Amino acid sequence: MSNHFIDVIPYLIEGIKLTLLITFVGVAIGFVLGAITGLGRLSKNKLIYGIATVYVEIIRGTPILVQILFIYFGLSDLMGINLDKITASIIAIALNAGAYIAEIVRGGVQSIDKGQREAGRSLGLTPSQTMRYIIWPQALKRMIPALGNQFIISLKDTSLFSVIAVGEVLYQGRQYASTTFTYFEPFFMIAVMYLIITIPAMLILRYIERRLDV
């Protein structure tokens, strides 16, 4: 067996650290943004609904690679905003995941029977209290499978950040390949590294789904 299968691992481990950092921070921010935007998409206020809808449609209608390049290069050229690569990557993941999470939130809330809102009113709760104590907990439970899938998608999307030289898994593997002029072993191990991350994530997600009986 070629030593390159083993020699590339330290490079990829360094990449995994950055991949996980960008994914966890970006998706966490994206969840907050998505929750706010998803509820905005349900608002009866036309301005709030309009802003939320424009954001979701722009992000969902453009490739994440274009979004990455726009955030890193475009903002610098247009507004003189110079972001470091890691910050730009986190913003890209947050904005992209946020748009998709917004639709997950919207669908989750809409899936709750309208009778639940009436029950909240009969208990003397305000609309916001009804959402917080009755609707949201039930909706969040139903969102878990889709949120887990979005996490995995965002994790894999970090591979695109190699275009701005972010040292995530793919970039580190490419650097090793270009240095050693070997390609099969590094790219094979890159795939293995992604599977090492994603398979446990999927198993944990399934376990949570079974526990919550989703």
PDB file of C-alpha atoms in Angstrom:
ATOM      1  CA  MET A   1       0.000   0.000   0.000  1.00  0.00           C
ATOM      2  CA  SER A   2       1.289   3.437  -0.865  1.00  0.00           C
ATOM      3  CA  ASN A   3       2.504   5.542   2.056  1.00  0.00           C
ATOM      4  CA  HIS A   4       0.537   8.442   0.630  1.00  0.00           C
ATOM      5  CA  PHE A   5      -2.653   7.005   2.174  1.00  0.00           C
ATOM      6  CA  ILE A   6      -1.031   7.515   5.579  1.00  0.00           C
ATOM      7  CA  ASP A   7       1.118  10.571   4.897  1.00  0.00           C
ATOM      8  CA  VAL A   8      -1.831  12.708   3.817  1.00  0.00           C
ATOM      9  CA  ILE A   9      -3.789  12.121   7.039  1.00  0.00           C
ATOM     10  CA  PRO A  10      -2.093  14.864   9.153  1.00  0.00           C
ATOM     11  CA  TYR A  11      -2.926  17.391   6.435  1.00  0.00           C
ATOM     12  CA  LEU A  12      -6.552  16.280   6.348  1.00  0.00           C
ATOM     13  CA  ILE A  13      -6.889  16.343  10.129  1.00  0.00           C
ATOM     14  CA  GLU A  14      -5.854  20.002  10.084  1.00  0.00           C
ATOM     15  CA  GLY A  15      -8.469  20.563   7.411  1.00  0.00           C
ATOM     16  CA  ILE A  16     -11.173  18.772   9.406  1.00  0.00           C
ATOM     17  CA  LYS A  17     -10.653  21.114  12.361  1.00  0.00           C
ATOM     18  CA  LEU A  18     -11.345  24.127  10.164  1.00  0.00           C
ATOM     19  CA  THR A  19     -14.195  22.400   8.335  1.00  0.00           C
ATOM     20  CA  LEU A  20     -15.973  21.632  11.603  1.00  0.00           C
ATOM     21  CA  LEU A  21     -15.350  25.120  12.990  1.00  0.00           C
ATOM     22  CA  ILE A  22     -16.852  26.805   9.930  1.00  0.00           C
ATOM     23  CA  THR A  23     -19.768  24.364   9.817  1.00  0.00           C
ATOM     24  CA  PHE A  24     -20.772  24.528  13.480  1.00  0.00           C
ATOM     25  CA  VAL A  25     -20.445  28.303  13.818  1.00  0.00           C
ATOM     26  CA  GLY A  26     -21.988  28.993  10.412  1.00  0.00           C
ATOM     27  CA  VAL A  27     -24.963  26.665  10.899  1.00  0.00           C
ATOM     28  CA  ALA A  28     -25.562  27.948  14.440  1.00  0.00           C
ATOM     29  CA  ILE A  29     -25.765  31.514  13.138  1.00  0.00           C
ATOM     30  CA  GLY A  30     -27.771  30.263  10.176  1.00  0.00           C
ATOM     31  CA  PHE A  31     -30.298  28.637  12.499  1.00  0.00           C
ATOM     32  CA  VAL A  32     -30.930  31.904  14.323  1.00  0.00           C
ATOM     33  CA  LEU A  33     -31.154  33.773  11.032  1.00  0.00           C
ATOM     34  CA  GLY A  34     -33.354  31.068   9.540  1.00  0.00           C
ATOM     35  CA  ALA A  35     -35.709  31.005  12.518  1.00  0.00           C
ATOM     36  CA  ILE A  36     -36.185  34.783  12.361  1.00  0.00           C
ATOM     37  CA  THR A  37     -36.589  34.748   8.587  1.00  0.00           C
ATOM     38  CA  GLY A  38     -38.908  31.746   8.625  1.00  0.00           C
ATOM     39  CA  LEU A  39     -41.209  33.466  11.090  1.00  0.00           C
ATOM     40  CA  GLY A  40     -40.897  36.610   8.953  1.00  0.00           C
ATOM     41  CA  ARG A  41     -42.192  34.582   6.011  1.00  0.00           C
ATOM     42  CA  LEU A  42     -45.282  33.874   8.096  1.00  0.00           C
ATOM     43  CA  SER A  43     -45.763  37.500   9.156  1.00  0.00           C
ATOM     44  CA  LYS A  44     -48.826  39.427   8.085  1.00  0.00           C
ATOM     45  CA  ASN A  45     -46.683  42.560   7.941  1.00  0.00           C
ATOM     46  CA  LYS A  46     -45.973  43.053   4.242  1.00  0.00           C
ATOM     47  CA  LEU A  47     -42.603  44.743   4.815  1.00  0.00           C
ATOM     48  CA  ILE A  48     -41.288  41.974   7.072  1.00  0.00           C
ATOM     49  CA  TYR A  49     -42.677  39.303   4.755  1.00  0.00           C
ATOM     50  CA  GLY A  50     -41.162  41.035   1.722  1.00  0.00           C
ATOM     51  CA  ILE A  51     -37.682  41.389   3.211  1.00  0.00           C
ATOM     52  CA  ALA A  52     -37.672  37.765   4.369  1.00  0.00           C
ATOM     53  CA  THR A  53     -38.896  36.519   0.995  1.00  0.00           C
ATOM     54  CA  VAL A  54     -36.339  38.514  -1.013  1.00  0.00           C
ATOM     55  CA  TYR A  55     -33.504  37.168   1.139  1.00  0.00           C
ATOM     56  CA  VAL A  56     -34.669  33.560   0.833  1.00  0.00           C
ATOM     57  CA  GLU A  57     -35.249  33.721  -2.914  1.00  0.00           C
ATOM     58  CA  ILE A  58     -31.908  35.416  -3.661  1.00  0.00           C
ATOM     59  CA  ILE A  59     -29.921  32.887  -1.635  1.00  0.00           C
ATOM     60  CA  ARG A  60     -31.842  29.859  -2.880  1.00  0.00           C
ATOM     61  CA  GLY A  61     -31.696  31.123  -6.449  1.00  0.00           C
ATOM     62  CA  THR A  62     -27.910  31.551  -6.621  1.00  0.00           C
ATOM     63  CA  PRO A  63     -25.126  28.960  -6.233  1.00  0.00           C
ATOM     64  CA  ILE A  64     -23.250  28.999  -2.947  1.00  0.00           C
ATOM     65  CA  LEU A  65     -19.988  29.264  -4.895  1.00  0.00           C
ATOM     66  CA  VAL A  66     -21.136  32.609  -6.310  1.00  0.00           C
ATOM     67  CA  GLN A  67     -22.135  33.725  -2.815  1.00  0.00           C
ATOM     68  CA  ILE A  68     -18.700  32.832  -1.463  1.00  0.00           C
ATOM     69  CA  LEU A  69     -16.900  34.774  -4.183  1.00  0.00           C
ATOM     70  CA  PHE A  70     -19.224  37.756  -3.805  1.00  0.00           C
ATOM     71  CA  ILE A  71     -18.735  37.920  -0.026  1.00  0.00           C
ATOM     72  CA  TYR A  72     -14.961  37.528  -0.174  1.00  0.00           C
ATOM     73  CA  PHE A  73     -14.097  39.478  -3.325  1.00  0.00           C
ATOM     74  CA  GLY A  74     -17.230  41.434  -4.229  1.00  0.00           C
ATOM     75  CA  LEU A  75     -17.755  43.221  -0.914  1.00  0.00           C
ATOM     76  CA  SER A  76     -14.106  44.253  -0.875  1.00  0.00           C
ATOM     77  CA  ASP A  77     -14.324  45.668  -4.389  1.00  0.00           C
ATOM     78  CA  LEU A  78     -17.716  47.332  -3.935  1.00  0.00           C
ATOM     79  CA  MET A  79     -17.599  48.619  -0.364  1.00  0.00           C
ATOM     80  CA  GLY A  80     -13.989  48.238   0.709  1.00  0.00           C
ATOM     81  CA  ILE A  81     -14.960  45.575   3.258  1.00  0.00           C
ATOM     82  CA  ASN A  82     -11.982  43.271   3.651  1.00  0.00           C
ATOM     83  CA  LEU A  83     -12.970  40.054   5.364  1.00  0.00           C
ATOM     84  CA  ASP A  84     -10.525  37.342   6.311  1.00  0.00           C
ATOM     85  CA  LYS A  85     -11.118  33.947   4.709  1.00  0.00           C
ATOM     86  CA  ILE A  86     -12.540  32.264   7.788  1.00  0.00           C
ATOM     87  CA  THR A  87     -14.982  35.070   8.535  1.00  0.00           C
ATOM     88  CA  ALA A  88     -16.112  35.171   4.906  1.00  0.00           C
ATOM     89  CA  SER A  89     -16.618  31.401   4.944  1.00  0.00           C
ATOM     90  CA  ILE A  90     -18.687  31.487   8.133  1.00  0.00           C
ATOM     91  CA  ILE A  91     -20.836  34.315   6.736  1.00  0.00           C
ATOM     92  CA  ALA A  92     -21.372  32.375   3.502  1.00  0.00           C
ATOM     93  CA  ILE A  93     -22.456  29.212   5.333  1.00  0.00           C
ATOM     94  CA  ALA A  94     -24.666  31.217   7.718  1.00  0.00           C
ATOM     95  CA  LEU A  95     -26.444  33.105   4.940  1.00  0.00           C
ATOM     96  CA  ASN A  96     -26.854  30.027   2.764  1.00  0.00           C
ATOM     97  CA  ALA A  97     -28.010  27.713   5.535  1.00  0.00           C
ATOM     98  CA  GLY A  98     -30.222  30.457   6.954  1.00  0.00           C
ATOM     99  CA  ALA A  99     -32.263  30.690   3.768  1.00  0.00           C
ATOM    100  CA  TYR A 100     -32.925  26.957   3.664  1.00  0.00           C
ATOM    101  CA  ILE A 101     -33.555  26.767   7.397  1.00  0.00           C
ATOM    102  CA  ALA A 102     -36.080  29.593   6.987  1.00  0.00           C
ATOM    103  CA  GLU A 103     -38.124  27.362   4.702  1.00  0.00           C
ATOM    104  CA  ILE A 104     -37.753  24.461   7.132  1.00  0.00           C
ATOM    105  CA  VAL A 105     -39.026  26.701   9.939  1.00  0.00           C
ATOM    106  CA  ARG A 106     -41.885  28.032   7.839  1.00  0.00           C
ATOM    107  CA  GLY A 107     -42.964  24.529   6.872  1.00  0.00           C
ATOM    108  CA  GLY A 108     -42.594  23.245  10.431  1.00  0.00           C
ATOM    109  CA  VAL A 109     -44.736  25.995  11.926  1.00  0.00           C
ATOM    110  CA  GLN A 110     -47.369  25.684   9.210  1.00  0.00           C
ATOM    111  CA  SER A 111     -47.593  21.945   9.836  1.00  0.00           C
ATOM    112  CA  ILE A 112     -48.973  22.525  13.338  1.00  0.00           C
ATOM    113  CA  ASP A 113     -52.741  22.326  13.456  1.00  0.00           C
ATOM    114  CA  LYS A 114     -54.465  25.706  13.707  1.00  0.00           C
ATOM    115  CA  GLY A 115     -56.418  24.377  16.652  1.00  0.00           C
ATOM    116  CA  GLN A 116     -53.240  24.717  18.711  1.00  0.00           C
ATOM    117  CA  ARG A 117     -53.376  28.484  18.287  1.00  0.00           C
ATOM    118  CA  GLU A 118     -57.003  28.491  19.350  1.00  0.00           C
ATOM    119  CA  ALA A 119     -56.040  26.451  22.395  1.00  0.00           C
ATOM    120  CA  GLY A 120     -53.442  29.082  23.247  1.00  0.00           C
ATOM    121  CA  ARG A 121     -56.002  31.850  23.003  1.00  0.00           C
ATOM    122  CA  SER A 122     -58.441  29.894  25.169  1.00  0.00           C
ATOM    123  CA  LEU A 123     -55.714  29.694  27.824  1.00  0.00           C
ATOM    124  CA  GLY A 124     -55.317  33.465  27.716  1.00  0.00           C
ATOM    125  CA  LEU A 125     -51.934  33.415  25.978  1.00  0.00           C
ATOM    126  CA  THR A 126     -50.853  36.165  23.621  1.00  0.00           C
ATOM    127  CA  PRO A 127     -49.921  35.195  20.028  1.00  0.00           C
ATOM    128  CA  SER A 128     -46.212  35.415  20.898  1.00  0.00           C
ATOM    129  CA  GLN A 129     -46.680  33.270  24.012  1.00  0.00           C
ATOM    130  CA  THR A 130     -48.677  30.749  22.013  1.00  0.00           C
ATOM    131  CA  MET A 131     -45.848  30.553  19.500  1.00  0.00           C
ATOM    132  CA  ARG A 132     -43.212  30.236  22.219  1.00  0.00           C
ATOM    133  CA  TYR A 133     -44.880  27.691  24.479  1.00  0.00           C
ATOM    134  CA  ILE A 134     -47.200  25.712  22.201  1.00  0.00           C
ATOM    135  CA  ILE A 135     -46.385  26.013  18.492  1.00  0.00           C
ATOM    136  CA  TRP A 136     -42.586  26.290  18.490  1.00  0.00           C
ATOM    137  CA  PRO A 137     -41.773  23.206  20.630  1.00  0.00           C
ATOM    138  CA  GLN A 138     -43.974  21.008  18.437  1.00  0.00           C
ATOM    139  CA  ALA A 139     -42.679  22.536  15.199  1.00  0.00           C
ATOM    140  CA  LEU A 140     -39.035  22.224  16.281  1.00  0.00           C
ATOM    141  CA  LYS A 141     -39.497  18.507  16.871  1.00  0.00           C
ATOM    142  CA  ARG A 142     -40.778  18.083  13.324  1.00  0.00           C
ATOM    143  CA  MET A 143     -37.910  20.165  11.913  1.00  0.00           C
ATOM    144  CA  ILE A 144     -35.153  17.981  13.335  1.00  0.00           C
ATOM    145  CA  PRO A 145     -34.734  15.607  10.352  1.00  0.00           C
ATOM    146  CA  ALA A 146     -34.571  18.499   7.870  1.00  0.00           C
ATOM    147  CA  LEU A 147     -32.244  20.514  10.123  1.00  0.00           C
ATOM    148  CA  GLY A 148     -29.930  17.531  10.419  1.00  0.00           C
ATOM    149  CA  ASN A 149     -29.857  17.150   6.650  1.00  0.00           C
ATOM    150  CA  GLN A 150     -29.069  20.840   6.270  1.00  0.00           C
ATOM    151  CA  PHE A 151     -26.146  20.491   8.668  1.00  0.00           C
ATOM    152  CA  ILE A 152     -24.692  17.699   6.548  1.00  0.00           C
ATOM    153  CA  ILE A 153     -25.238  19.684   3.346  1.00  0.00           C
ATOM    154  CA  SER A 154     -23.497  22.719   4.845  1.00  0.00           C
ATOM    155  CA  LEU A 155     -20.645  20.517   6.036  1.00  0.00           C
ATOM    156  CA  LYS A 156     -20.058  19.281   2.504  1.00  0.00           C
ATOM    157  CA  ASP A 157     -20.456  22.791   1.081  1.00  0.00           C
ATOM    158  CA  THR A 158     -17.342  23.860   2.990  1.00  0.00           C
ATOM    159  CA  SER A 159     -15.316  22.026   0.333  1.00  0.00           C
ATOM    160  CA  LEU A 160     -16.113  24.933  -1.996  1.00  0.00           C
ATOM    161  CA  PHE A 161     -14.123  27.311   0.200  1.00  0.00           C
ATOM    162  CA  SER A 162     -10.946  25.916  -1.305  1.00  0.00           C
ATOM    163  CA  VAL A 163     -11.520  28.451  -4.116  1.00  0.00           C
ATOM    164  CA  ILE A 164     -10.526  31.221  -1.696  1.00  0.00           C
ATOM    165  CA  ALA A 165      -7.707  29.131  -0.209  1.00  0.00           C
ATOM    166  CA  VAL A 166      -9.417  28.277   3.065  1.00  0.00           C
ATOM    167  CA  GLY A 167      -7.460  25.385   4.562  1.00  0.00           C
ATOM    168  CA  GLU A 168     -10.362  22.982   4.929  1.00  0.00           C
ATOM    169  CA  VAL A 169     -10.224  19.265   4.059  1.00  0.00           C
ATOM    170  CA  LEU A 170     -10.320  19.544   0.271  1.00  0.00           C
ATOM    171  CA  TYR A 171      -7.786  22.366   0.152  1.00  0.00           C
ATOM    172  CA  GLN A 172      -5.356  20.498   2.385  1.00  0.00           C
ATOM    173  CA  GLY A 173      -5.713  17.384   0.246  1.00  0.00           C
ATOM    174  CA  ARG A 174      -5.139  19.355  -2.938  1.00  0.00           C
ATOM    175  CA  GLN A 175      -2.042  20.956  -1.443  1.00  0.00           C
ATOM    176  CA  TYR A 176      -0.636  17.548  -0.609  1.00  0.00           C
ATOM    177  CA  ALA A 177      -1.473  16.239  -4.088  1.00  0.00           C
ATOM    178  CA  SER A 178       0.177  19.181  -5.841  1.00  0.00           C
ATOM    179  CA  THR A 179       3.294  18.784  -3.710  1.00  0.00           C
ATOM    180  CA  THR A 180       3.700  15.033  -4.136  1.00  0.00           C
ATOM    181  CA  PHE A 181       2.170  14.714  -7.627  1.00  0.00           C
ATOM    182  CA  THR A 182      -0.058  11.908  -6.385  1.00  0.00           C
ATOM    183  CA  TYR A 183      -3.787  12.264  -6.765  1.00  0.00           C
ATOM    184  CA  PHE A 184      -5.638   9.003  -6.199  1.00  0.00           C
ATOM    185  CA  GLU A 185      -4.569   8.532  -2.580  1.00  0.00           C
ATOM    186  CA  PRO A 186      -5.199  12.103  -1.346  1.00  0.00           C
ATOM    187  CA  PHE A 187      -8.621  12.388  -2.978  1.00  0.00           C
ATOM    188  CA  PHE A 188      -9.603   8.912  -1.837  1.00  0.00           C
ATOM    189  CA  MET A 189      -8.690   9.863   1.735  1.00  0.00           C
ATOM    190  CA  ILE A 190     -10.574  13.151   1.414  1.00  0.00           C
ATOM    191  CA  ALA A 191     -13.707  11.141   0.637  1.00  0.00           C
ATOM    192  CA  VAL A 192     -13.004   8.869   3.607  1.00  0.00           C
ATOM    193  CA  MET A 193     -12.607  11.864   5.911  1.00  0.00           C
ATOM    194  CA  TYR A 194     -15.958  13.286   4.864  1.00  0.00           C
ATOM    195  CA  LEU A 195     -17.586   9.896   5.462  1.00  0.00           C
ATOM    196  CA  ILE A 196     -15.969   9.713   8.908  1.00  0.00           C
ATOM    197  CA  ILE A 197     -17.764  12.958   9.746  1.00  0.00           C
ATOM    198  CA  THR A 198     -21.076  12.517   7.946  1.00  0.00           C
ATOM    199  CA  ILE A 199     -21.890   8.884   8.791  1.00  0.00           C
ATOM    200  CA  PRO A 200     -21.791   9.436  12.592  1.00  0.00           C
ATOM    201  CA  ALA A 201     -23.794  12.637  12.098  1.00  0.00           C
ATOM    202  CA  MET A 202     -26.457  10.688  10.203  1.00  0.00           C
ATOM    203  CA  LEU A 203     -26.518   7.940  12.849  1.00  0.00           C
ATOM    204  CA  ILE A 204     -26.900  10.514  15.632  1.00  0.00           C
ATOM    205  CA  LEU A 205     -29.707  12.162  13.680  1.00  0.00           C
ATOM    206  CA  ARG A 206     -31.534   8.861  13.275  1.00  0.00           C
ATOM    207  CA  TYR A 207     -31.109   8.125  16.979  1.00  0.00           C
ATOM    208  CA  ILE A 208     -32.602  11.505  17.886  1.00  0.00           C
ATOM    209  CA  GLU A 209     -35.492  10.930  15.488  1.00  0.00           C
ATOM    210  CA  ARG A 210     -36.256   7.568  17.096  1.00  0.00           C
ATOM    211  CA  ARG A 211     -36.018   9.006  20.602  1.00  0.00           C
ATOM    212  CA  LEU A 212     -38.384  11.834  19.751  1.00  0.00           C
ATOM    213  CA  ASP A 213     -40.545   9.585  17.593  1.00  0.00           C
ATOM    214  CA  VAL A 214     -40.341  12.049  14.705  1.00  0.00           C
TER     215      VAL A 214
END
